[in-house]
Coordinates of C-alpha atoms and ligand atoms in Angstrom, one line a residue:
Chain A
M1 CA 173.4 122.4 -14.2
S2 CA 172.1 121.4 -10.6
Y3 CA 175.3 119.4 -10.5
F4 CA 177.2 122.6 -10.6
S5 CA 175.0 124.6 -8.3
E6 CA 175.2 121.7 -5.7
I7 CA 179.0 122.0 -5.7
Y8 CA 178.7 125.8 -5.4
D9 CA 176.3 125.1 -2.3
G10 CA 178.6 122.6 -0.8
I11 CA 181.5 124.9 -0.9
K12 CA 179.6 127.9 0.4
T13 CA 178.2 126.1 3.5
L14 CA 181.5 124.5 4.1
L15 CA 183.1 128.0 4.1
T16 CA 180.4 129.4 6.3
G17 CA 180.8 126.6 8.8
M18 CA 184.6 127.1 8.6
S19 CA 184.3 130.9 9.4
V20 CA 182.8 129.8 12.5
T21 CA 185.8 127.2 13.6
G22 CA 188.2 129.5 12.0
K23 CA 187.3 132.3 14.4
Y24 CA 187.8 130.0 17.2
F25 CA 191.0 128.7 15.7
L26 CA 192.4 132.1 15.7
N27 CA 191.2 133.0 19.2
S28 CA 191.8 129.6 20.9
R29 CA 192.5 131.0 24.2
K30 CA 189.4 133.2 24.5
G31 CA 186.5 131.8 26.0
A32 CA 188.2 128.6 26.7
I33 CA 186.5 126.4 29.4
T34 CA 189.0 123.7 29.7
Q35 CA 190.4 123.4 33.2
Q36 CA 193.9 122.0 33.4
Y37 CA 193.0 119.6 36.2
P38 CA 195.1 118.3 37.9
D39 CA 197.9 120.9 37.3
N40 CA 195.4 123.5 38.7
R41 CA 194.7 121.7 42.0
D42 CA 196.1 124.5 44.2
T43 CA 193.9 127.3 42.7
L44 CA 190.8 125.1 42.0
Q45 CA 187.9 126.4 43.8
M46 CA 184.7 124.5 44.3
F47 CA 181.4 126.2 44.7
D48 CA 180.5 126.3 48.2
R49 CA 177.3 124.3 47.8
F50 CA 178.9 121.6 46.0
R51 CA 178.2 118.2 47.5
G52 CA 181.3 116.2 47.8
E53 CA 181.0 114.2 51.0
V54 CA 179.5 114.6 54.3
V55 CA 181.7 115.6 57.2
M56 CA 180.9 116.8 60.9
P57 CA 182.9 119.7 61.7
H58 CA 184.4 119.8 65.2
D59 CA 185.6 122.9 67.1
E60 CA 188.7 123.3 68.8
N61 CA 187.6 121.7 72.0
N62 CA 186.8 118.4 69.9
E63 CA 183.2 118.9 70.2
H64 CA 180.5 118.6 67.6
S65 CA 176.6 119.3 67.7
C66 CA 175.5 115.9 67.0
T67 CA 172.8 114.8 69.6
G68 CA 172.4 111.5 68.2
C69 CA 168.7 112.0 67.0
Q70 CA 169.1 109.7 64.2
K71 CA 167.2 112.0 61.8
C72 CA 169.8 111.8 59.1
E73 CA 169.9 108.0 59.3
L74 CA 166.1 108.0 58.7
A75 CA 166.2 110.7 56.0
C76 CA 168.9 108.5 54.0
P77 CA 167.2 106.6 51.2
N78 CA 170.0 103.9 50.9
G79 CA 171.3 103.4 54.4
S80 CA 174.8 105.1 54.0
I81 CA 174.4 106.5 57.5
E82 CA 174.6 104.5 60.7
I83 CA 174.3 105.8 64.2
I84 CA 175.4 103.9 67.2
W85 CA 174.2 105.5 70.2
D86 CA 174.0 105.0 73.8
R87 CA 172.2 106.6 76.9
V88 CA 174.2 108.0 79.6
V89 CA 173.1 109.7 82.9
D90 CA 173.6 113.5 82.7
E91 CA 175.3 114.5 85.8
E92 CA 173.5 117.9 86.3
T93 CA 169.9 116.9 85.8
G94 CA 170.3 113.2 86.7
K95 CA 168.1 112.4 83.5
K96 CA 169.2 109.8 81.0
K97 CA 170.4 111.5 77.6
K98 CA 171.2 110.0 74.4
I99 CA 174.6 110.3 72.9
I100 CA 176.4 109.1 69.9
D101 CA 178.9 106.7 70.1
Q102 CA 179.8 106.4 66.3
H103 CA 178.3 108.3 63.4
I104 CA 179.2 106.0 60.6
Y105 CA 179.1 107.2 57.1
H106 CA 179.4 104.9 54.2
L107 CA 180.7 107.1 51.4
G108 CA 180.9 104.2 48.8
M109 CA 176.9 104.0 49.0
C110 CA 176.1 107.7 49.1
T111 CA 174.2 109.1 46.3
Q112 CA 175.1 112.6 47.4
C113 CA 171.4 113.5 47.6
G114 CA 171.7 116.1 50.6
L115 CA 168.7 114.7 52.4
C116 CA 170.7 114.1 55.6
V117 CA 172.4 117.5 55.8
D118 CA 168.9 119.0 55.1
A119 CA 167.1 116.9 58.0
C120 CA 169.9 117.5 60.7
P121 CA 168.2 119.7 63.2
S122 CA 171.4 120.9 64.9
D123 CA 173.5 121.5 61.7
A124 CA 175.8 118.9 63.0
I125 CA 176.9 117.6 59.5
K126 CA 177.6 119.5 56.5
W127 CA 179.1 119.1 52.9
A128 CA 182.7 119.0 52.2
Q129 CA 183.8 120.0 48.8
N130 CA 186.6 117.5 48.1
F131 CA 185.9 115.3 45.0
E132 CA 189.2 112.9 45.0
N133 CA 187.6 110.1 46.7
S134 CA 189.4 107.2 45.0
V135 CA 190.9 104.6 47.4
Y136 CA 192.7 101.2 47.0
D137 CA 190.2 99.4 49.2
R138 CA 186.5 100.2 49.5
T139 CA 186.6 99.7 53.4
Q140 CA 188.3 103.1 53.4
L141 CA 185.0 104.6 52.1
T142 CA 183.5 103.9 55.5
R143 CA 184.2 106.8 57.7
V144 CA 183.3 107.4 61.3
L145 CA 182.4 111.0 61.5
N146 CA 182.8 112.0 65.0
K147 CA 186.5 112.2 65.8
P148 CA 187.7 109.8 68.9
G149 CA 187.2 111.3 72.3
S150 CA 184.8 114.0 71.0
K151 CA 181.7 114.9 72.7
V152 CA 178.6 116.9 71.9
R153 CA 178.7 120.7 72.5
A154 CA 176.9 121.9 75.6
G155 CA 173.8 123.7 75.0
V156 CA 172.9 121.5 71.8
E157 CA 169.5 119.9 72.4
E158 CA 167.6 117.4 70.8
Chain B
M1 CA 174.7 68.7 -18.3
E2 CA 178.0 69.9 -17.9
T3 CA 177.2 73.6 -19.1
A4 CA 174.3 73.5 -16.6
T5 CA 176.7 72.8 -13.6
L6 CA 178.9 75.5 -14.7
N7 CA 176.0 77.7 -15.0
N8 CA 175.0 77.0 -11.6
T9 CA 178.4 77.6 -10.1
S10 CA 179.2 80.8 -12.0
P11 CA 179.6 83.9 -9.5
K12 CA 176.8 85.6 -11.2
S13 CA 173.9 83.1 -10.4
N14 CA 175.3 82.2 -7.0
F15 CA 175.7 85.7 -5.8
K16 CA 172.2 86.1 -4.1
S17 CA 171.7 88.3 -1.1
E18 CA 170.8 87.0 2.1
E19 CA 169.4 88.5 5.1
Y20 CA 171.6 88.4 8.4
F21 CA 171.6 89.8 11.9
I22 CA 174.0 92.0 13.4
N23 CA 174.5 93.4 16.9
M24 CA 174.5 97.1 17.5
G25 CA 175.4 97.9 21.0
P26 CA 175.1 97.4 23.9
Q27 CA 178.3 99.5 24.2
H28 CA 178.0 101.0 20.6
P29 CA 178.9 104.6 21.3
A30 CA 176.3 105.7 19.0
T31 CA 173.3 104.3 20.9
H32 CA 174.1 106.8 23.6
G33 CA 174.3 104.3 26.5
V34 CA 173.7 100.7 27.0
L35 CA 171.0 99.8 24.2
R36 CA 171.1 96.9 22.3
L37 CA 169.9 96.8 18.7
L38 CA 169.3 93.8 16.9
L39 CA 169.4 94.5 13.2
T40 CA 168.4 92.5 10.3
I41 CA 169.8 93.8 7.4
D42 CA 170.3 92.9 3.8
G43 CA 173.4 94.5 2.7
E44 CA 173.4 98.0 3.9
I45 CA 169.4 98.1 3.8
I46 CA 167.8 97.8 7.2
K47 CA 164.8 95.0 7.2
K48 CA 164.1 95.2 10.9
V49 CA 165.2 97.0 14.0
E50 CA 164.5 95.3 17.4
P51 CA 165.8 97.2 20.7
D52 CA 166.8 95.1 23.3
L53 CA 166.4 96.7 26.7
G54 CA 167.1 96.0 30.4
Y55 CA 170.8 96.5 30.3
I56 CA 170.5 99.4 32.9
H57 CA 167.4 98.5 34.5
R58 CA 167.6 99.5 38.2
S59 CA 164.0 98.8 39.3
I60 CA 163.4 102.4 40.2
E61 CA 159.7 102.1 40.3
K62 CA 160.1 99.2 42.9
M63 CA 162.5 100.9 45.0
C64 CA 160.0 103.8 44.9
E65 CA 157.7 101.5 47.1
K66 CA 160.1 101.3 50.1
D67 CA 161.3 104.9 50.0
S68 CA 159.3 108.0 51.6
Y69 CA 158.1 110.6 49.4
Q70 CA 161.1 112.8 49.9
Q71 CA 163.4 110.1 49.1
I72 CA 161.6 109.1 45.8
V73 CA 162.6 112.5 44.6
H74 CA 166.4 111.9 44.1
L75 CA 165.8 108.4 42.3
T76 CA 164.3 110.1 39.4
D77 CA 167.3 112.1 39.0
R78 CA 168.7 108.8 37.6
M79 CA 166.1 108.3 35.2
D80 CA 166.4 110.9 32.4
Y81 CA 169.7 112.4 33.8
L82 CA 169.6 115.2 31.5
S83 CA 166.3 116.6 32.5
S84 CA 166.9 115.7 36.1
H85 CA 165.4 118.7 37.4
I86 CA 162.2 118.5 35.5
N87 CA 161.8 114.7 36.6
N88 CA 162.3 116.1 40.3
E89 CA 159.6 118.8 39.7
A90 CA 157.1 116.1 38.4
V91 CA 157.4 113.9 41.5
C92 CA 157.2 117.0 43.9
L93 CA 154.2 118.3 41.8
A94 CA 152.4 115.2 42.4
V95 CA 153.0 114.9 46.0
E96 CA 152.0 118.7 46.6
N97 CA 148.7 118.0 44.3
A98 CA 147.9 115.1 46.5
L99 CA 148.6 117.1 49.7
E100 CA 146.6 120.1 48.3
L101 CA 149.9 122.1 49.2
E102 CA 150.3 125.5 47.6
V103 CA 153.9 126.3 46.9
P104 CA 155.0 129.9 47.0
E105 CA 155.1 131.8 43.7
R106 CA 158.9 132.3 44.2
V107 CA 159.4 128.5 44.1
Q108 CA 157.2 128.2 41.0
V109 CA 159.1 130.8 39.2
I110 CA 162.7 129.3 40.2
R111 CA 161.5 126.0 39.2
T112 CA 160.5 126.9 35.9
I113 CA 163.6 128.8 35.2
L114 CA 165.7 125.8 36.2
G115 CA 163.4 123.5 34.2
E116 CA 164.2 125.6 31.2
L117 CA 167.8 125.7 31.9
T118 CA 167.7 121.9 32.1
R119 CA 166.1 121.8 28.6
L120 CA 168.6 123.9 27.3
S121 CA 171.5 122.1 28.4
S122 CA 169.8 118.8 27.3
H123 CA 169.3 120.1 24.1
M124 CA 172.8 121.6 23.7
L125 CA 174.1 117.9 24.6
W126 CA 171.9 116.5 21.9
W127 CA 173.1 119.1 19.4
G128 CA 176.8 118.4 20.1
V129 CA 175.9 114.4 19.8
M130 CA 174.0 114.9 16.8
G131 CA 176.7 116.5 14.8
M132 CA 179.0 113.9 16.1
D133 CA 176.6 110.9 15.0
V134 CA 176.6 112.3 11.3
G135 CA 180.6 112.9 11.5
A136 CA 181.1 116.5 12.6
L137 CA 183.2 116.4 15.8
T138 CA 183.4 120.1 16.4
T139 CA 179.8 120.4 17.2
Y140 CA 180.2 118.3 20.2
F141 CA 182.8 120.6 21.6
Y142 CA 180.7 123.6 21.2
G143 CA 177.7 122.2 22.8
F144 CA 179.7 121.3 25.5
R145 CA 181.3 124.4 26.1
D146 CA 177.8 126.4 26.3
R147 CA 176.5 123.8 28.6
E148 CA 179.4 124.2 30.9
M149 CA 177.9 127.6 32.0
I150 CA 174.6 126.1 32.7
N151 CA 176.3 123.1 34.7
D152 CA 178.0 126.0 36.8
I153 CA 174.8 127.8 37.6
F154 CA 173.3 124.5 38.8
E155 CA 176.3 123.5 40.7
E156 CA 176.4 126.9 42.5
T157 CA 172.7 126.7 43.4
C158 CA 171.8 123.3 43.8
G159 CA 175.1 121.6 44.8
A160 CA 175.3 119.1 41.7
R161 CA 175.9 119.1 38.1
L162 CA 173.7 116.6 36.9
T163 CA 171.8 114.8 39.8
M164 CA 170.5 117.9 41.2
N165 CA 167.8 116.9 43.7
Y166 CA 166.9 120.5 44.4
N167 CA 163.2 120.1 44.5
I168 CA 161.7 118.7 47.7
P169 CA 157.8 118.2 48.1
G170 CA 156.9 121.7 49.3
G171 CA 159.6 123.8 47.4
L172 CA 163.2 123.8 47.3
M173 CA 165.9 122.6 49.4
H174 CA 167.5 125.9 49.9
D175 CA 167.1 129.2 48.4
I176 CA 169.0 130.2 45.2
H177 CA 172.6 131.4 45.3
P178 CA 173.0 135.2 45.4
N179 CA 175.0 134.9 42.0
F180 CA 172.0 133.0 40.5
V181 CA 170.4 135.8 38.7
K182 CA 173.6 137.5 37.5
R183 CA 174.8 134.2 36.2
V184 CA 171.8 133.3 34.2
K185 CA 171.7 136.6 32.6
E186 CA 175.4 136.3 31.6
F187 CA 174.5 133.0 30.3
I188 CA 171.4 134.5 28.2
A189 CA 173.7 137.1 26.7
H190 CA 176.3 134.6 25.9
F191 CA 174.2 132.0 24.4
K192 CA 172.2 134.5 22.0
T193 CA 175.4 135.0 20.4
K194 CA 176.3 131.3 20.1
L195 CA 173.1 129.7 19.1
P196 CA 173.2 131.3 15.4
E197 CA 176.6 129.8 15.1
Y198 CA 175.0 126.5 15.5
D199 CA 172.9 127.2 12.7
R200 CA 175.7 128.6 10.5
L201 CA 177.8 125.4 11.7
L202 CA 175.6 122.6 11.3
T203 CA 172.1 123.5 10.2
G204 CA 173.0 125.1 6.9
N205 CA 175.6 122.4 6.0
V206 CA 174.8 120.7 2.7
I207 CA 176.0 117.4 3.9
F208 CA 174.2 117.4 7.0
Q209 CA 170.8 118.3 5.3
K210 CA 171.4 115.7 2.9
R211 CA 171.8 113.2 5.6
T212 CA 168.7 114.2 7.5
K213 CA 166.4 115.6 5.1
G214 CA 163.6 113.0 4.0
V215 CA 165.2 110.4 6.3
G216 CA 163.2 108.6 8.9
I217 CA 159.8 110.2 8.1
L218 CA 157.1 109.8 10.7
S219 CA 153.7 110.8 9.8
K220 CA 151.3 112.6 12.5
E221 CA 149.0 109.3 12.6
D222 CA 152.0 107.1 13.4
A223 CA 153.3 109.6 16.0
I224 CA 150.0 109.6 17.7
N225 CA 149.8 105.8 17.5
F226 CA 153.0 105.1 18.9
G227 CA 152.5 107.7 21.7
A228 CA 155.3 109.8 20.6
S229 CA 155.7 113.1 22.5
G230 CA 158.0 115.7 22.8
P231 CA 160.0 117.3 19.9
V232 CA 159.8 113.9 17.9
A233 CA 155.9 114.5 17.8
R234 CA 155.8 117.9 17.2
A235 CA 158.2 117.4 14.1
S236 CA 155.4 115.4 12.7
G237 CA 152.8 118.2 13.3
Y238 CA 151.4 116.7 16.4
S239 CA 150.9 119.6 18.9
C240 CA 151.3 118.0 22.2
D241 CA 153.2 120.3 24.5
V242 CA 152.5 119.6 28.2
R243 CA 153.7 123.2 29.1
K244 CA 151.0 124.6 26.7
Y245 CA 148.0 122.1 27.4
H246 CA 148.6 121.6 31.2
P247 CA 150.7 124.3 32.3
Y248 CA 152.4 123.7 35.7
S249 CA 154.5 125.9 38.0
A250 CA 155.0 129.3 36.3
L251 CA 154.4 128.1 32.9
D252 CA 150.9 130.0 32.5
K253 CA 152.5 133.1 33.3
V254 CA 155.0 133.2 30.3
N255 CA 154.4 133.7 26.5
F256 CA 156.1 131.1 24.1
K257 CA 155.4 129.3 20.9
E258 CA 155.2 125.8 20.6
A259 CA 157.7 124.7 18.0
L260 CA 155.8 122.7 15.4
D261 CA 156.8 121.2 12.1
T262 CA 155.0 119.0 9.6
A263 CA 157.9 117.4 7.4
G264 CA 158.4 114.5 10.3
D265 CA 161.9 113.7 9.1
S266 CA 165.2 113.9 10.9
F267 CA 165.8 117.4 9.9
A268 CA 162.4 118.7 11.1
R269 CA 163.1 116.9 14.4
Y270 CA 166.5 118.9 14.4
T271 CA 164.8 122.2 13.7
V272 CA 162.3 121.8 16.2
R273 CA 164.8 121.4 18.9
I274 CA 166.6 124.2 17.6
R275 CA 163.5 126.4 18.0
E276 CA 162.8 125.1 21.2
M277 CA 166.2 126.5 22.6
W278 CA 165.1 129.9 21.5
E279 CA 161.8 129.7 23.3
S280 CA 163.4 128.4 26.4
L281 CA 165.7 131.3 26.2
S282 CA 162.6 133.5 26.0
I283 CA 160.9 132.0 28.8
I284 CA 163.8 132.5 31.2
E285 CA 164.2 136.1 29.9
Q286 CA 160.5 136.8 30.8
L287 CA 161.0 135.3 34.5
I288 CA 164.6 136.3 35.4
D289 CA 164.0 139.6 36.4
N290 CA 160.7 139.3 38.3
I291 CA 161.5 136.3 40.7
P292 CA 158.9 137.1 43.6
E293 CA 160.2 137.6 47.0
G294 CA 159.3 135.2 49.6
E295 CA 159.9 132.0 51.2
H296 CA 161.7 129.0 49.3
K297 CA 159.4 126.4 50.6
V298 CA 156.4 125.6 52.8
A299 CA 156.7 123.4 55.7
T300 CA 155.5 119.8 55.3
N301 CA 155.4 117.2 57.9
A302 CA 158.6 115.4 58.4
V303 CA 156.7 112.2 57.6
I304 CA 154.6 112.9 54.4
K305 CA 151.6 110.8 54.3
L306 CA 149.3 111.1 51.1
P307 CA 145.7 110.6 51.4
K308 CA 144.1 107.3 49.9
G309 CA 143.9 107.4 46.2
D310 CA 145.8 107.7 43.1
F311 CA 147.6 110.9 41.8
Y312 CA 148.9 111.6 38.2
Q313 CA 151.2 114.5 37.3
K314 CA 152.7 115.0 33.9
V315 CA 155.5 117.4 32.8
E316 CA 157.4 118.0 29.6
T317 CA 160.9 117.1 29.8
A318 CA 163.4 117.8 27.3
R319 CA 162.3 114.5 25.6
G320 CA 158.8 114.7 26.0
E321 CA 155.9 113.8 28.3
L322 CA 156.8 112.3 31.6
G323 CA 153.9 111.1 33.7
V324 CA 154.3 110.2 37.4
Y325 CA 151.5 108.0 38.6
I326 CA 151.3 107.3 42.4
I327 CA 149.0 105.1 44.0
S328 CA 148.7 105.7 47.9
T329 CA 147.0 103.7 50.5
G330 CA 147.5 106.4 53.1
T331 CA 150.8 105.2 54.4
K332 CA 154.2 106.9 54.6
N333 CA 155.3 105.1 51.3
P334 CA 153.7 104.7 47.9
H335 CA 151.8 101.5 47.2
R336 CA 152.9 101.7 43.5
V337 CA 154.7 104.3 41.6
K338 CA 154.6 104.3 37.7
F339 CA 156.7 106.6 35.4
R340 CA 155.5 107.1 31.9
S341 CA 158.7 107.8 30.3
P342 CA 158.9 109.8 27.0
G343 CA 161.9 107.8 25.9
L344 CA 160.3 104.1 25.6
S345 CA 157.5 105.4 23.5
N346 CA 159.6 107.3 21.3
L347 CA 162.1 104.3 21.0
S348 CA 159.1 102.2 20.1
L349 CA 158.8 104.0 16.7
L350 CA 162.3 103.6 15.7
N351 CA 161.7 100.2 14.0
H352 CA 158.9 102.1 11.9
I353 CA 160.9 104.7 10.5
A354 CA 164.3 103.0 10.1
V355 CA 163.1 100.1 8.1
G356 CA 164.2 100.4 4.4
G357 CA 166.9 103.1 5.3
K358 CA 170.8 102.6 5.5
I359 CA 172.7 101.8 8.6
G360 CA 174.2 105.2 8.6
D361 CA 171.0 106.6 8.6
L362 CA 169.8 104.6 11.3
V363 CA 172.4 106.5 13.6
A364 CA 171.4 109.7 12.5
T365 CA 167.7 109.0 13.0
M366 CA 168.5 107.7 16.6
A367 CA 170.2 110.7 17.3
T368 CA 167.2 112.9 16.3
I369 CA 165.1 110.8 18.5
D370 CA 167.5 111.7 21.3
I371 CA 167.4 108.6 23.2
V372 CA 168.5 108.4 26.9
V373 CA 168.7 104.8 28.0
P374 CA 168.3 105.1 31.9
D375 CA 165.0 106.8 31.0
I376 CA 163.9 103.8 29.0
D377 CA 164.9 101.1 31.4
R378 CA 164.6 102.9 34.7
Ligands
SF4_1 S1 173.7 112.5 51.0 FE1 171.8 111.1 50.8 S2 172.7 109.0 50.4 FE2 174.2 110.3 51.3 S3 174.4 110.0 53.4 FE3 173.1 111.7 52.8 S4 170.9 111.0 52.7 FE4 172.4 109.1 52.5
SF4_2 S1 173.9 114.3 62.3 FE1 172.2 115.7 63.0 S2 170.5 114.4 62.1 FE2 172.1 113.0 62.3 S3 172.0 112.1 64.5 FE3 173.5 113.9 64.5 S4 172.2 115.7 65.3 FE4 170.7 114.0 64.4

């Protein structure tokens, strides 16, 4: 007797489960979350807080707002940021002032923790949303964030 | 004489069983990561299970000793990556307690909501993988489909889907995204229709019940002796929810029931987690409409120095009790950090409950213990 009731139970629960899967089988496009990457590259919109890689925005005069304070370098847990800096004499005040020579960012070591962007007092660095970072040679992952010939925007103080 | 020799070589008398070793892992998909199990088996019957750890050891505890207290937080993302928000919260709470820092109510509520969302997403992934381990591939897709909504919420507010690092000592890195409340409400409405489907698809299935009921039984005494925590211990009737006994953040303001069972078998561990999902949903529902206004962080010194002494904080992750123990000598780095991870204690009882069972059942049992290997190795 229990043999037959077990068969009955088995078929019943099987059909219950299949009613769930069958519903999705018939409405397969509804509620689908699969994205047709990379075909949807043109329309793919990442969330604006998404942490892809650290970049330093420059304005049209090739100026950024990094003062070379090294707070991001200190905040970084794994040494992904190196600041090479120098002191120059400010023409107006005659005082010595710190400027950056190179803001070096090792994307290959970065854990995308966000501490550097959070630590920067002048919002000189921010997150870019691109995530396609594969390269043929890992040296290409080391980037100099300040563009050649750029300088710090006037009025940004340490 | 002749007959005796013949008798000895006859297949029947020579066919004696022998124990032998096999390796399960470290790259076996059913071990959920790089865990190696040394199995001593006799035919199909398991005689001994020896977990061999260390394949993903990254010395996180040692790394903490050179890091500042803000930097430690992001390392804990990489321990139990499915509960990363709760891990972050544990470190932040430990540091805040040591500094006697009171975080705003808004921060507490947001932390709790995000913590419960993390628990939900972890349990969803577990549910999908659990089904897959007993041979039902569909659950995997359904679990991941619903988890995607939570991942989107995290990505929008925290900036990452898995390693969020959204908590900082003193509050949150930035305020919640304007869409946060709307998205969470959408998710709750969506998931309330999906969770009953989980039951219809898997819980009620006869094959699944036969694979899990009465398999891998853990008694309450053993659960306590092995230091089990989380759903594994609660399925054996050991009430140990840190959220109930030592509420942190906004958990003392909400009503929820601790999911308990007494059977102690794989099926009990399964149902406890399903019930926990309902409880998490209800916790989020209670909080989402009244997130208090206020700041999202309190200012701390740029260099945090803890007072001399040792500090302990425990939280309930999706897998059980996570303890963070910090010894400070008053400098900007901790002298020693110890994490009491739930996964290690829960894994230690695997040998106890798997012996005598079959290999196929070992996979199902392991799925219900819900192992995350980076949490075990650290
Ligand atoms: S995101 Fe973190 S790891 Fe990456 S550069 Fe910034 S501080 Fe360093
Ligand atoms: S990027 Fe910001 S934190 Fe880093 S050196 Fe420049 S100003 Fe300072």
